[in-house]
mmCIF file with all atom_site columns, C-alpha atoms in Angstrom:
data_model
loop_
_atom_site.group_PDB
_atom_site.id
_atom_site.type_symbol
_atom_site.label_atom_id
_atom_site.label_alt_id
_atom_site.label_comp_id
_atom_site.label_asym_id
_atom_site.label_entity_id
_atom_site.label_seq_id
_atom_site.pdbx_PDB_ins_code
_atom_site.Cartn_x
_atom_site.Cartn_y
_atom_site.Cartn_z
_atom_site.occupancy
_atom_site.B_iso_or_equiv
_atom_site.pdbx_formal_charge
_atom_site.auth_seq_id
_atom_site.auth_comp_id
_atom_site.auth_asym_id
_atom_site.auth_atom_id
_atom_site.pdbx_PDB_model_num
ATOM 1   C CA . MET A 1 1   ? 2.398   9.881   -36.352 1.00 54.00 ? 1   MET A CA 1
ATOM 2   C CA . GLY A 1 2   ? 1.810   9.562   -32.715 1.00 66.00 ? 2   GLY A CA 1
ATOM 3   C CA . ARG A 1 3   ? 0.326   6.673   -30.782 1.00 72.00 ? 3   ARG A CA 1
ATOM 4   C CA . VAL A 1 4   ? -3.113  6.240   -29.664 1.00 69.00 ? 4   VAL A CA 1
ATOM 5   C CA . PHE A 1 5   ? -3.818  4.611   -25.901 1.00 67.00 ? 5   PHE A CA 1
ATOM 6   C CA . PHE A 1 6   ? -7.132  3.418   -25.190 1.00 68.00 ? 6   PHE A CA 1
ATOM 7   C CA . ASP A 1 7   ? -8.517  2.811   -21.425 1.00 67.00 ? 7   ASP A CA 1
ATOM 8   C CA . THR A 1 8   ? -5.497  4.374   -19.885 1.00 72.00 ? 8   THR A CA 1
ATOM 9   C CA . LYS A 1 9   ? -7.245  5.479   -16.985 1.00 80.00 ? 9   LYS A CA 1
ATOM 10  C CA . LYS A 1 10  ? -6.599  3.597   -13.354 1.00 85.00 ? 10  LYS A CA 1
ATOM 11  C CA . ASN A 1 11  ? -9.002  1.303   -11.866 1.00 93.00 ? 11  ASN A CA 1
ATOM 12  C CA . ILE A 1 12  ? -10.184 2.943   -8.432  1.00 96.00 ? 12  ILE A CA 1
ATOM 13  C CA . VAL A 1 13  ? -11.721 1.215   -5.891  1.00 98.00 ? 13  VAL A CA 1
ATOM 14  C CA . ASP A 1 14  ? -13.071 2.918   -2.634  1.00 98.00 ? 14  ASP A CA 1
ATOM 15  C CA . VAL A 1 15  ? -12.541 0.948   0.565   1.00 98.00 ? 15  VAL A CA 1
ATOM 16  C CA . ALA A 1 16  ? -14.370 1.341   4.008   1.00 98.00 ? 16  ALA A CA 1
ATOM 17  C CA . ALA A 1 17  ? -14.074 -2.034  5.291   1.00 98.00 ? 17  ALA A CA 1
ATOM 18  C CA . ALA A 1 18  ? -12.093 -5.473  5.458   1.00 98.00 ? 18  ALA A CA 1
ATOM 19  C CA . LYS A 1 19  ? -11.356 -6.729  2.193   1.00 98.00 ? 19  LYS A CA 1
ATOM 20  C CA . VAL A 1 20  ? -9.267  -10.026 1.180   1.00 97.00 ? 20  VAL A CA 1
ATOM 21  C CA . LEU A 1 21  ? -7.550  -9.017  -2.164  1.00 98.00 ? 21  LEU A CA 1
ATOM 22  C CA . THR A 1 22  ? -7.091  -11.809 -5.222  1.00 97.00 ? 22  THR A CA 1
ATOM 23  C CA . ASN A 1 23  ? -5.002  -11.750 -8.227  1.00 97.00 ? 23  ASN A CA 1
ATOM 24  C CA . ALA A 1 24  ? -7.646  -10.096 -10.046 1.00 97.00 ? 24  ALA A CA 1
ATOM 25  C CA . ASP A 1 25  ? -7.310  -6.753  -8.001  1.00 97.00 ? 25  ASP A CA 1
ATOM 26  C CA . SER A 1 26  ? -3.597  -6.485  -9.645  1.00 97.00 ? 26  SER A CA 1
ATOM 27  C CA . GLY A 1 27  ? -3.358  -2.798  -11.201 1.00 96.00 ? 27  GLY A CA 1
ATOM 28  C CA . THR A 1 28  ? -6.200  -1.430  -8.647  1.00 97.00 ? 28  THR A CA 1
ATOM 29  C CA . THR A 1 29  ? -5.531  1.901   -6.840  1.00 98.00 ? 29  THR A CA 1
ATOM 30  C CA . PHE A 1 30  ? -7.428  1.319   -3.512  1.00 98.00 ? 30  PHE A CA 1
ATOM 31  C CA . ILE A 1 31  ? -8.698  4.972   -1.851  1.00 98.00 ? 31  ILE A CA 1
ATOM 32  C CA . ILE A 1 32  ? -8.763  4.211   1.987   1.00 98.00 ? 32  ILE A CA 1
ATOM 33  C CA . ASN A 1 33  ? -11.306 5.690   3.753   1.00 97.00 ? 33  ASN A CA 1
ATOM 34  C CA . GLN A 1 34  ? -10.387 5.411   7.633   1.00 97.00 ? 34  GLN A CA 1
ATOM 35  C CA . ALA A 1 35  ? -13.945 5.851   8.980   1.00 96.00 ? 35  ALA A CA 1
ATOM 36  C CA . SER A 1 36  ? -13.469 2.672   10.854  1.00 97.00 ? 36  SER A CA 1
ATOM 37  C CA . ALA A 1 37  ? -10.503 0.346   11.894  1.00 97.00 ? 37  ALA A CA 1
ATOM 38  C CA . TYR A 1 38  ? -10.101 -2.840  9.441   1.00 98.00 ? 38  TYR A CA 1
ATOM 39  C CA . GLU A 1 39  ? -7.615  -4.768  7.556   1.00 97.00 ? 39  GLU A CA 1
ATOM 40  C CA . ILE A 1 40  ? -7.262  -5.317  3.769   1.00 98.00 ? 40  ILE A CA 1
ATOM 41  C CA . THR A 1 41  ? -5.447  -8.988  3.441   1.00 97.00 ? 41  THR A CA 1
ATOM 42  C CA . LEU A 1 42  ? -2.944  -9.429  0.631   1.00 96.00 ? 42  LEU A CA 1
ATOM 43  C CA . PRO A 1 43  ? -3.160  -12.709 -1.531  1.00 96.00 ? 43  PRO A CA 1
ATOM 44  C CA . LEU A 1 44  ? -0.944  -15.885 -0.860  1.00 95.00 ? 44  LEU A CA 1
ATOM 45  C CA . MET A 1 45  ? 1.943   -15.570 -2.948  1.00 93.00 ? 45  MET A CA 1
ATOM 46  C CA . SER A 1 46  ? 1.040   -19.139 -4.454  1.00 95.00 ? 46  SER A CA 1
ATOM 47  C CA . THR A 1 47  ? -2.500  -17.380 -5.637  1.00 96.00 ? 47  THR A CA 1
ATOM 48  C CA . ILE A 1 48  ? -0.868  -14.648 -7.701  1.00 96.00 ? 48  ILE A CA 1
ATOM 49  C CA . ASP A 1 49  ? 1.062   -13.641 -11.007 1.00 95.00 ? 49  ASP A CA 1
ATOM 50  C CA . ARG A 1 50  ? 4.395   -12.385 -10.879 1.00 96.00 ? 50  ARG A CA 1
ATOM 51  C CA . GLY A 1 51  ? 4.225   -8.534  -11.099 1.00 97.00 ? 51  GLY A CA 1
ATOM 52  C CA . TRP A 1 52  ? 1.112   -8.143  -8.708  1.00 98.00 ? 52  TRP A CA 1
ATOM 53  C CA . ASN A 1 53  ? 0.779   -4.565  -8.061  1.00 98.00 ? 53  ASN A CA 1
ATOM 54  C CA . ALA A 1 54  ? -1.520  -2.389  -6.029  1.00 98.00 ? 54  ALA A CA 1
ATOM 55  C CA . GLU A 1 55  ? -1.478  1.327   -4.524  1.00 98.00 ? 55  GLU A CA 1
ATOM 56  C CA . PHE A 1 56  ? -3.293  2.471   -1.550  1.00 98.00 ? 56  PHE A CA 1
ATOM 57  C CA . ILE A 1 57  ? -3.925  6.153   -0.613  1.00 98.00 ? 57  ILE A CA 1
ATOM 58  C CA . ILE A 1 58  ? -5.264  7.863   2.210   1.00 97.00 ? 58  ILE A CA 1
ATOM 59  C CA . GLY A 1 59  ? -8.805  9.577   0.467   1.00 97.00 ? 59  GLY A CA 1
ATOM 60  C CA . THR A 1 60  ? -10.775 10.068  4.028   1.00 96.00 ? 60  THR A CA 1
ATOM 61  C CA . VAL A 1 61  ? -8.890  10.758  7.008   1.00 96.00 ? 61  VAL A CA 1
ATOM 62  C CA . ALA A 1 62  ? -10.408 9.754   10.227  1.00 95.00 ? 62  ALA A CA 1
ATOM 63  C CA . ALA A 1 63  ? -9.296  8.538   13.964  1.00 93.00 ? 63  ALA A CA 1
ATOM 64  C CA . ASN A 1 64  ? -8.983  4.816   13.160  1.00 96.00 ? 64  ASN A CA 1
ATOM 65  C CA . ALA A 1 65  ? -5.820  2.567   11.753  1.00 96.00 ? 65  ALA A CA 1
ATOM 66  C CA . VAL A 1 66  ? -6.326  0.738   8.592   1.00 97.00 ? 66  VAL A CA 1
ATOM 67  C CA . THR A 1 67  ? -3.876  -2.188  8.082   1.00 96.00 ? 67  THR A CA 1
ATOM 68  C CA . ILE A 1 68  ? -2.525  -3.893  4.766   1.00 96.00 ? 68  ILE A CA 1
ATOM 69  C CA . ALA A 1 69  ? -1.581  -7.448  5.882   1.00 94.00 ? 69  ALA A CA 1
ATOM 70  C CA . ASN A 1 70  ? 0.096   -10.473 4.811   1.00 90.00 ? 70  ASN A CA 1
ATOM 71  C CA . ASN A 1 71  ? -2.075  -13.645 4.887   1.00 86.00 ? 71  ASN A CA 1
ATOM 72  C CA . THR A 1 72  ? -1.424  -15.193 8.268   1.00 83.00 ? 72  THR A CA 1
ATOM 73  C CA . ALA A 1 73  ? 0.518   -18.382 6.482   1.00 82.00 ? 73  ALA A CA 1
ATOM 74  C CA . GLU A 1 74  ? 3.400   -15.709 5.110   1.00 86.00 ? 74  GLU A CA 1
ATOM 75  C CA . ASP A 1 75  ? 5.405   -13.033 6.345   1.00 84.00 ? 75  ASP A CA 1
ATOM 76  C CA . THR A 1 76  ? 6.496   -11.436 2.745   1.00 88.00 ? 76  THR A CA 1
ATOM 77  C CA . ILE A 1 77  ? 6.154   -7.891  2.857   1.00 89.00 ? 77  ILE A CA 1
ATOM 78  C CA . VAL A 1 78  ? 9.639   -5.998  2.468   1.00 88.00 ? 78  VAL A CA 1
ATOM 79  C CA . GLY A 1 79  ? 9.781   -2.257  2.345   1.00 85.00 ? 79  GLY A CA 1
ATOM 80  C CA . MET A 1 80  ? 10.269  1.063   3.698   1.00 85.00 ? 80  MET A CA 1
ATOM 81  C CA . VAL A 1 81  ? 8.343   4.411   4.331   1.00 84.00 ? 81  VAL A CA 1
ATOM 82  C CA . SER A 1 82  ? 9.958   7.495   3.587   1.00 84.00 ? 82  SER A CA 1
ATOM 83  C CA . TYR A 1 83  ? 8.791   10.913  4.804   1.00 79.00 ? 83  TYR A CA 1
ATOM 84  C CA . SER A 1 84  ? 8.931   14.368  4.442   1.00 73.00 ? 84  SER A CA 1
ATOM 85  C CA . ASP A 1 85  ? 9.543   15.334  8.270   1.00 64.00 ? 85  ASP A CA 1
ATOM 86  C CA . THR A 1 86  ? 13.067  16.656  9.012   1.00 53.00 ? 86  THR A CA 1
ATOM 87  C CA . ASP A 1 87  ? 14.695  16.074  12.135  1.00 54.00 ? 87  ASP A CA 1
ATOM 88  C CA . SER A 1 88  ? 17.330  18.742  13.685  1.00 53.00 ? 88  SER A CA 1
ATOM 89  C CA . SER A 1 89  ? 19.780  18.592  10.776  1.00 51.00 ? 89  SER A CA 1
ATOM 90  C CA . ASN A 1 90  ? 16.723  19.366  8.553   1.00 48.00 ? 90  ASN A CA 1
ATOM 91  C CA . VAL A 1 91  ? 17.286  16.284  6.414   1.00 51.00 ? 91  VAL A CA 1
ATOM 92  C CA . ALA A 1 92  ? 14.437  14.094  5.536   1.00 52.00 ? 92  ALA A CA 1
ATOM 93  C CA . THR A 1 93  ? 14.693  10.427  6.675   1.00 54.00 ? 93  THR A CA 1
ATOM 94  C CA . ALA A 1 94  ? 13.480  6.918   5.834   1.00 57.00 ? 94  ALA A CA 1
ATOM 95  C CA . THR A 1 95  ? 12.718  3.592   7.497   1.00 61.00 ? 95  THR A CA 1
ATOM 96  C CA . ALA A 1 96  ? 13.161  0.394   6.224   1.00 56.00 ? 96  ALA A CA 1
ATOM 97  C CA . GLU A 1 97  ? 12.008  -3.269  7.381   1.00 62.00 ? 97  GLU A CA 1
ATOM 98  C CA . THR A 1 98  ? 11.997  -6.726  5.854   1.00 68.00 ? 98  THR A CA 1
ATOM 99  C CA . ALA A 1 99  ? 10.271  -9.897  5.991   1.00 66.00 ? 99  ALA A CA 1
ATOM 100 C CA . VAL A 1 100 ? 7.271   -8.360  8.191   1.00 71.00 ? 100 VAL A CA 1
ATOM 101 C CA . ASP A 1 101 ? 3.406   -8.694  8.912   1.00 83.00 ? 101 ASP A CA 1
ATOM 102 C CA . GLU A 1 102 ? 1.907   -5.502  8.162   1.00 89.00 ? 102 GLU A CA 1
ATOM 103 C CA . ILE A 1 103 ? 1.774   -2.101  6.741   1.00 91.00 ? 103 ILE A CA 1
ATOM 104 C CA . VAL A 1 104 ? -0.541  0.215   8.915   1.00 93.00 ? 104 VAL A CA 1
ATOM 105 C CA . PHE A 1 105 ? -1.728  3.658   8.314   1.00 94.00 ? 105 PHE A CA 1
ATOM 106 C CA . ILE A 1 106 ? -2.303  4.983   11.483  1.00 93.00 ? 106 ILE A CA 1
ATOM 107 C CA . SER A 1 107 ? -4.916  7.189   12.858  1.00 89.00 ? 107 SER A CA 1
ATOM 108 C CA . GLY A 1 108 ? -2.680  9.960   12.437  1.00 87.00 ? 108 GLY A CA 1
ATOM 109 C CA . ALA A 1 109 ? -2.423  9.545   8.785   1.00 92.00 ? 109 ALA A CA 1
ATOM 110 C CA . VAL A 1 110 ? -3.326  12.477  6.331   1.00 93.00 ? 110 VAL A CA 1
ATOM 111 C CA . LEU A 1 111 ? -5.165  12.950  2.770   1.00 95.00 ? 111 LEU A CA 1
ATOM 112 C CA . GLY A 1 112 ? -2.608  11.711  0.261   1.00 95.00 ? 112 GLY A CA 1
ATOM 113 C CA . ASP A 1 113 ? -0.173  9.127   2.246   1.00 95.00 ? 113 ASP A CA 1
ATOM 114 C CA . THR A 1 114 ? 0.190   6.523   -0.102  1.00 96.00 ? 114 THR A CA 1
ATOM 115 C CA . VAL A 1 115 ? 1.614   2.707   -0.250  1.00 96.00 ? 115 VAL A CA 1
ATOM 116 C CA . ARG A 1 116 ? 2.477   0.759   -3.363  1.00 97.00 ? 116 ARG A CA 1
ATOM 117 C CA . ILE A 1 117 ? 3.108   -2.777  -3.387  1.00 97.00 ? 117 ILE A CA 1
ATOM 118 C CA . VAL A 1 118 ? 4.357   -4.929  -5.947  1.00 97.00 ? 118 VAL A CA 1
ATOM 119 C CA . SER A 1 119 ? 5.418   -8.411  -6.086  1.00 96.00 ? 119 SER A CA 1
ATOM 120 C CA . ASN A 1 120 ? 8.073   -10.865 -7.781  1.00 96.00 ? 120 ASN A CA 1
ATOM 121 C CA . GLY A 1 121 ? 6.324   -14.003 -6.876  1.00 94.00 ? 121 GLY A CA 1
ATOM 122 C CA . VAL A 1 122 ? 8.466   -14.400 -3.455  1.00 93.00 ? 122 VAL A CA 1
ATOM 123 C CA . ASN A 1 123 ? 7.679   -10.966 -1.671  1.00 92.00 ? 123 ASN A CA 1
ATOM 124 C CA . TYR A 1 124 ? 5.436   -8.060  -1.511  1.00 93.00 ? 124 TYR A CA 1
ATOM 125 C CA . PHE A 1 125 ? 7.859   -4.833  -1.879  1.00 92.00 ? 125 PHE A CA 1
ATOM 126 C CA . ALA A 1 126 ? 6.198   -1.892  -0.279  1.00 92.00 ? 126 ALA A CA 1
ATOM 127 C CA . THR A 1 127 ? 7.125   1.605   -1.097  1.00 92.00 ? 127 THR A CA 1
ATOM 128 C CA . ALA A 1 128 ? 5.311   4.162   1.103   1.00 91.00 ? 128 ALA A CA 1
ATOM 129 C CA . GLN A 1 129 ? 5.450   8.108   1.445   1.00 91.00 ? 129 GLN A CA 1
ATOM 130 C CA . ALA A 1 130 ? 3.915   9.386   4.310   1.00 89.00 ? 130 ALA A CA 1
ATOM 131 C CA . HIS A 1 131 ? 3.582   13.474  5.334   1.00 86.00 ? 131 HIS A CA 1
ATOM 132 C CA . ASP A 1 132 ? 5.104   12.573  8.740   1.00 82.00 ? 132 ASP A CA 1
ATOM 133 C CA . ALA A 1 133 ? 7.081   9.640   10.010  1.00 74.00 ? 133 ALA A CA 1
ATOM 134 C CA . ALA A 1 134 ? 4.199   8.349   12.273  1.00 80.00 ? 134 ALA A CA 1
ATOM 135 C CA . HIS A 1 135 ? 1.455   8.429   9.442   1.00 87.00 ? 135 HIS A CA 1
ATOM 136 C CA . ILE A 1 136 ? 2.360   4.955   8.138   1.00 88.00 ? 136 ILE A CA 1
ATOM 137 C CA . THR A 1 137 ? 4.327   1.870   10.001  1.00 85.00 ? 137 THR A CA 1
ATOM 138 C CA . ILE A 1 138 ? 5.930   -1.168  8.582   1.00 84.00 ? 138 ILE A CA 1
ATOM 139 C CA . SER A 1 139 ? 6.198   -4.141  10.987  1.00 83.00 ? 139 SER A CA 1
#
């Protein structure tokens, strides 16, 4: 006998303006619209459960930066961006950062560029995938 799964679809939320996330947003996939520049603020660590997670995907491309940021009281983002650009040796590369303030989808980001974030209750661990090195920055 096989297993039966119910409600297996993801919770998808379109975002086109500033948003402050909460513990209730855990497990959500946010589809980012770059029609304007804005910031998505991550919850304070003290307000979330261990295992809090979210995914952010560029769904509408435009010429504006969209920032995913810590609450100003924390520097808890740790992560890296991998991208499919190749250097002269034809090798794809990655960049990494620790204890930083923000992740930015820059104005040159393209459809499908993605950031995944999960928390262990102390840090937000971010894994980003982009078509080009400059599409997503962590700083």
